[in-house]
PDB file of C-alpha atoms in Angstrom:
ATOM      1  CA  MET A   1      -5.817  77.155-187.113  1.00 92.00           C
ATOM      2  CA  LEU A   2      -3.570  76.427-184.147  1.00 96.00           C
ATOM      3  CA  THR A   3      -5.473  74.835-181.226  1.00 95.00           C
ATOM      4  CA  LEU A   4      -4.616  74.622-177.585  1.00 96.00           C
ATOM      5  CA  THR A   5      -4.818  71.546-175.285  1.00 95.00           C
ATOM      6  CA  PRO A   6      -6.633  72.285-171.929  1.00 95.00           C
ATOM      7  CA  THR A   7      -3.129  72.227-170.257  1.00 94.00           C
ATOM      8  CA  ALA A   8      -1.794  74.901-172.570  1.00 95.00           C
ATOM      9  CA  SER A   9      -4.955  76.985-171.998  1.00 95.00           C
ATOM     10  CA  ALA A  10      -4.439  76.719-168.261  1.00 93.00           C
ATOM     11  CA  ALA A  11      -0.709  77.660-168.638  1.00 94.00           C
ATOM     12  CA  VAL A  12      -1.590  80.742-170.796  1.00 95.00           C
ATOM     13  CA  HIS A  13      -4.125  81.735-168.109  1.00 93.00           C
ATOM     14  CA  ALA A  14      -1.600  81.384-165.338  1.00 91.00           C
ATOM     15  CA  LEU A  15       1.032  83.422-167.225  1.00 91.00           C
ATOM     16  CA  LEU A  16      -1.395  86.272-168.067  1.00 94.00           C
ATOM     17  CA  ASP A  17      -3.591  86.415-165.018  1.00 91.00           C
ATOM     18  CA  HIS A  18      -1.495  88.976-163.250  1.00 90.00           C
ATOM     19  CA  PRO A  19      -2.637  92.377-161.948  1.00 92.00           C
ATOM     20  CA  ASP A  20       0.273  94.199-163.575  1.00 93.00           C
ATOM     21  CA  LEU A  21      -0.700  93.065-167.071  1.00 93.00           C
ATOM     22  CA  PRO A  22      -3.261  94.896-169.075  1.00 93.00           C
ATOM     23  CA  GLU A  23      -6.481  93.054-170.120  1.00 91.00           C
ATOM     24  CA  SER A  24      -5.200  93.140-173.793  1.00 93.00           C
ATOM     25  CA  SER A  25      -2.037  91.124-172.863  1.00 96.00           C
ATOM     26  CA  GLY A  26      -1.497  87.746-174.649  1.00 96.00           C
ATOM     27  CA  LEU A  27       1.144  85.101-175.353  1.00 97.00           C
ATOM     28  CA  ARG A  28       2.779  85.874-178.790  1.00 97.00           C
ATOM     29  CA  LEU A  29       4.430  83.206-180.894  1.00 97.00           C
ATOM     30  CA  ARG A  30       6.727  84.553-183.670  1.00 96.00           C
ATOM     31  CA  GLY A  31       9.443  83.168-185.971  1.00 94.00           C
ATOM     32  CA  GLN A  32      13.027  83.590-184.860  1.00 94.00           C
ATOM     33  CA  LEU A  33      16.495  82.169-185.446  1.00 92.00           C
ATOM     34  CA  ASP A  34      18.004  80.150-182.740  1.00 88.00           C
ATOM     35  CA  PRO A  35      21.652  80.777-181.691  1.00 90.00           C
ATOM     36  CA  THR A  36      22.906  78.491-184.392  1.00 93.00           C
ATOM     37  CA  GLY A  37      20.873  80.261-187.095  1.00 93.00           C
ATOM     38  CA  ARG A  38      18.235  77.610-187.509  1.00 93.00           C
ATOM     39  CA  PRO A  39      14.571  78.717-187.772  1.00 91.00           C
ATOM     40  CA  GLY A  40      12.608  78.461-184.549  1.00 90.00           C
ATOM     41  CA  ILE A  41       9.635  79.893-182.678  1.00 93.00           C
ATOM     42  CA  GLY A  42       9.907  82.543-180.104  1.00 93.00           C
ATOM     43  CA  ILE A  43       7.202  83.012-177.381  1.00 94.00           C
ATOM     44  CA  GLU A  44       6.762  86.045-175.212  1.00 95.00           C
ATOM     45  CA  VAL A  45       4.115  87.767-173.086  1.00 96.00           C
ATOM     46  CA  VAL A  46       3.103  91.066-174.760  1.00 97.00           C
ATOM     47  CA  ASN A  47       0.697  93.839-173.927  1.00 95.00           C
ATOM     48  CA  GLY A  48      -1.400  93.212-177.052  1.00 95.00           C
ATOM     49  CA  PRO A  49      -1.261  92.038-180.680  1.00 96.00           C
ATOM     50  CA  GLN A  50       0.778  93.535-183.284  1.00 96.00           C
ATOM     51  CA  ASP A  51      -0.666  94.490-186.750  1.00 96.00           C
ATOM     52  CA  GLY A  52      -1.265  91.445-188.830  1.00 96.00           C
ATOM     53  CA  ASP A  53      -1.240  88.919-185.772  1.00 97.00           C
ATOM     54  CA  GLN A  54      -3.837  86.103-185.849  1.00 97.00           C
ATOM     55  CA  LEU A  55      -5.613  85.696-182.608  1.00 96.00           C
ATOM     56  CA  VAL A  56      -6.272  82.308-181.095  1.00 96.00           C
ATOM     57  CA  PRO A  57      -8.677  82.226-178.082  1.00 95.00           C
ATOM     58  CA  ALA A  58      -7.071  80.518-175.086  1.00 93.00           C
ATOM     59  CA  GLY A  59     -10.178  80.713-172.859  1.00 88.00           C
ATOM     60  CA  ALA A  60     -10.677  82.736-169.654  1.00 85.00           C
ATOM     61  CA  GLY A  61     -10.552  86.039-171.833  1.00 89.00           C
ATOM     62  CA  HIS A  62      -6.943  85.399-172.776  1.00 93.00           C
ATOM     63  CA  ASP A  63      -5.459  85.042-176.354  1.00 96.00           C
ATOM     64  CA  VAL A  64      -2.503  83.680-178.075  1.00 97.00           C
ATOM     65  CA  PHE A  65      -1.160  85.976-180.809  1.00 98.00           C
ATOM     66  CA  LEU A  66       0.505  84.417-183.976  1.00 98.00           C
ATOM     67  CA  SER A  67       2.763  86.611-185.994  1.00 97.00           C
ATOM     68  CA  SER A  68       1.874  86.822-189.620  1.00 95.00           C
ATOM     69  CA  ASP A  69       5.106  84.846-190.564  1.00 94.00           C
ATOM     70  CA  ILE A  70       4.422  81.919-188.220  1.00 95.00           C
ATOM     71  CA  ALA A  71       0.605  81.544-188.383  1.00 96.00           C
ATOM     72  CA  PRO A  72       0.600  79.568-191.615  1.00 95.00           C
ATOM     73  CA  VAL A  73       3.348  77.123-190.280  1.00 93.00           C
ATOM     74  CA  LEU A  74       1.121  76.412-187.070  1.00 95.00           C
ATOM     75  CA  GLU A  75      -2.174  76.071-189.009  1.00 95.00           C
ATOM     76  CA  ASP A  76      -2.352  72.365-188.302  1.00 95.00           C
ATOM     77  CA  GLN A  77      -0.571  72.261-184.924  1.00 96.00           C
ATOM     78  CA  MET A  78      -1.700  71.941-181.328  1.00 96.00           C
ATOM     79  CA  LEU A  79       0.023  73.897-178.489  1.00 96.00           C
ATOM     80  CA  ASP A  80       0.434  71.804-175.368  1.00 96.00           C
ATOM     81  CA  ALA A  81       2.215  72.652-172.191  1.00 95.00           C
ATOM     82  CA  GLU A  82       3.873  70.790-169.276  1.00 93.00           C
ATOM     83  CA  LEU A  83       3.511  72.649-165.876  1.00 86.00           C
ATOM     84  CA  ASP A  84       6.208  72.286-163.289  1.00 84.00           C
ATOM     85  CA  GLN A  85       5.757  74.233-160.100  1.00 80.00           C
ATOM     86  CA  GLU A  86       7.538  77.477-161.284  1.00 82.00           C
ATOM     87  CA  ARG A  87       8.055  76.679-164.999  1.00 89.00           C
ATOM     88  CA  VAL A  88       6.014  76.096-168.151  1.00 91.00           C
ATOM     89  CA  ALA A  89       7.261  74.155-171.112  1.00 93.00           C
ATOM     90  CA  PHE A  90       5.298  74.585-174.293  1.00 94.00           C
ATOM     91  CA  SER A  91       5.429  72.169-177.185  1.00 94.00           C
ATOM     92  CA  LEU A  92       3.852  71.783-180.536  1.00 94.00           C
ATOM     93  CA  ARG A  93       2.384  68.674-182.113  1.00 94.00           C
ATOM     94  CA  PRO A  94       0.160  67.862-185.159  1.00 95.00           C
ATOM     95  CA  GLN A  95      -3.488  68.179-184.537  1.00 93.00           C
ATOM     96  CA  PRO A  96      -5.198  64.682-184.539  1.00 87.00           C
ATOM     97  CA  LEU A  97      -7.282  63.829-187.650  1.00 80.00           C
ATOM     98  CA  ASN A  98     -10.907  62.911-186.759  1.00 67.00           C
ATOM     99  CA  ALA A  99     -14.171  62.496-188.595  1.00 44.00           C
ATOM    100  CA  SER A 100     -14.809  66.354-188.503  1.00 50.00           C
ATOM    101  CA  THR A 101     -11.205  67.195-189.539  1.00 49.00           C
ATOM    102  CA  PRO A 102     -10.519  66.886-193.294  1.00 47.00           C
ATOM    103  CA  ASP A 103      -7.211  65.400-194.357  1.00 46.00           C
ATOM    104  CA  PRO A 104      -4.710  68.185-195.109  1.00 46.00           C
ATOM    105  CA  LEU A 105      -3.787  66.371-198.325  1.00 43.00           C
ATOM    106  CA  GLY A 106      -7.367  66.768-199.593  1.00 48.00           C
ATOM    107  CA  GLY A 107      -8.560  63.188-198.921  1.00 45.00           C
ATOM    108  CA  PRO A 108     -11.762  62.255-197.235  1.00 47.00           C
ATOM    109  CA  PRO A 109     -11.872  62.156-193.408  1.00 48.00           C
ATOM    110  CA  PRO A 110     -10.318  58.929-192.075  1.00 47.00           C
ATOM    111  CA  GLY A 111     -12.689  56.131-191.356  1.00 43.00           C
ATOM    112  CA  PRO A 112     -12.659  53.787-188.348  1.00 44.00           C
ATOM    113  CA  THR A 113      -9.583  51.671-187.859  1.00 41.00           C
ATOM    114  CA  VAL A 114      -9.928  47.942-187.818  1.00 36.00           C
TER     115      VAL A 114
END
């Protein structure tokens, strides 16, 4: 399942903690094509999840909603953010493997490096 870094959680909170937004609001990630027709990921603030969306808790009572077409693609990813005074830039990166995370290829968890 997609995970969020503490910075991404803070960014989601900052975007959604607004008196004009209903409590059910969330940040929704969905598949979309970029202007050149290449597959990409769209992100938007929405009033609530759509049917089939996967909910990812972002902390502070806020959620990230993953559309059914993008959820499997983001299963092993981590959402991060860079905060600049008035802007937020989100990015994705693979989740780190650790002793409690199985290898996505089915192997045993990695051991210590020497």
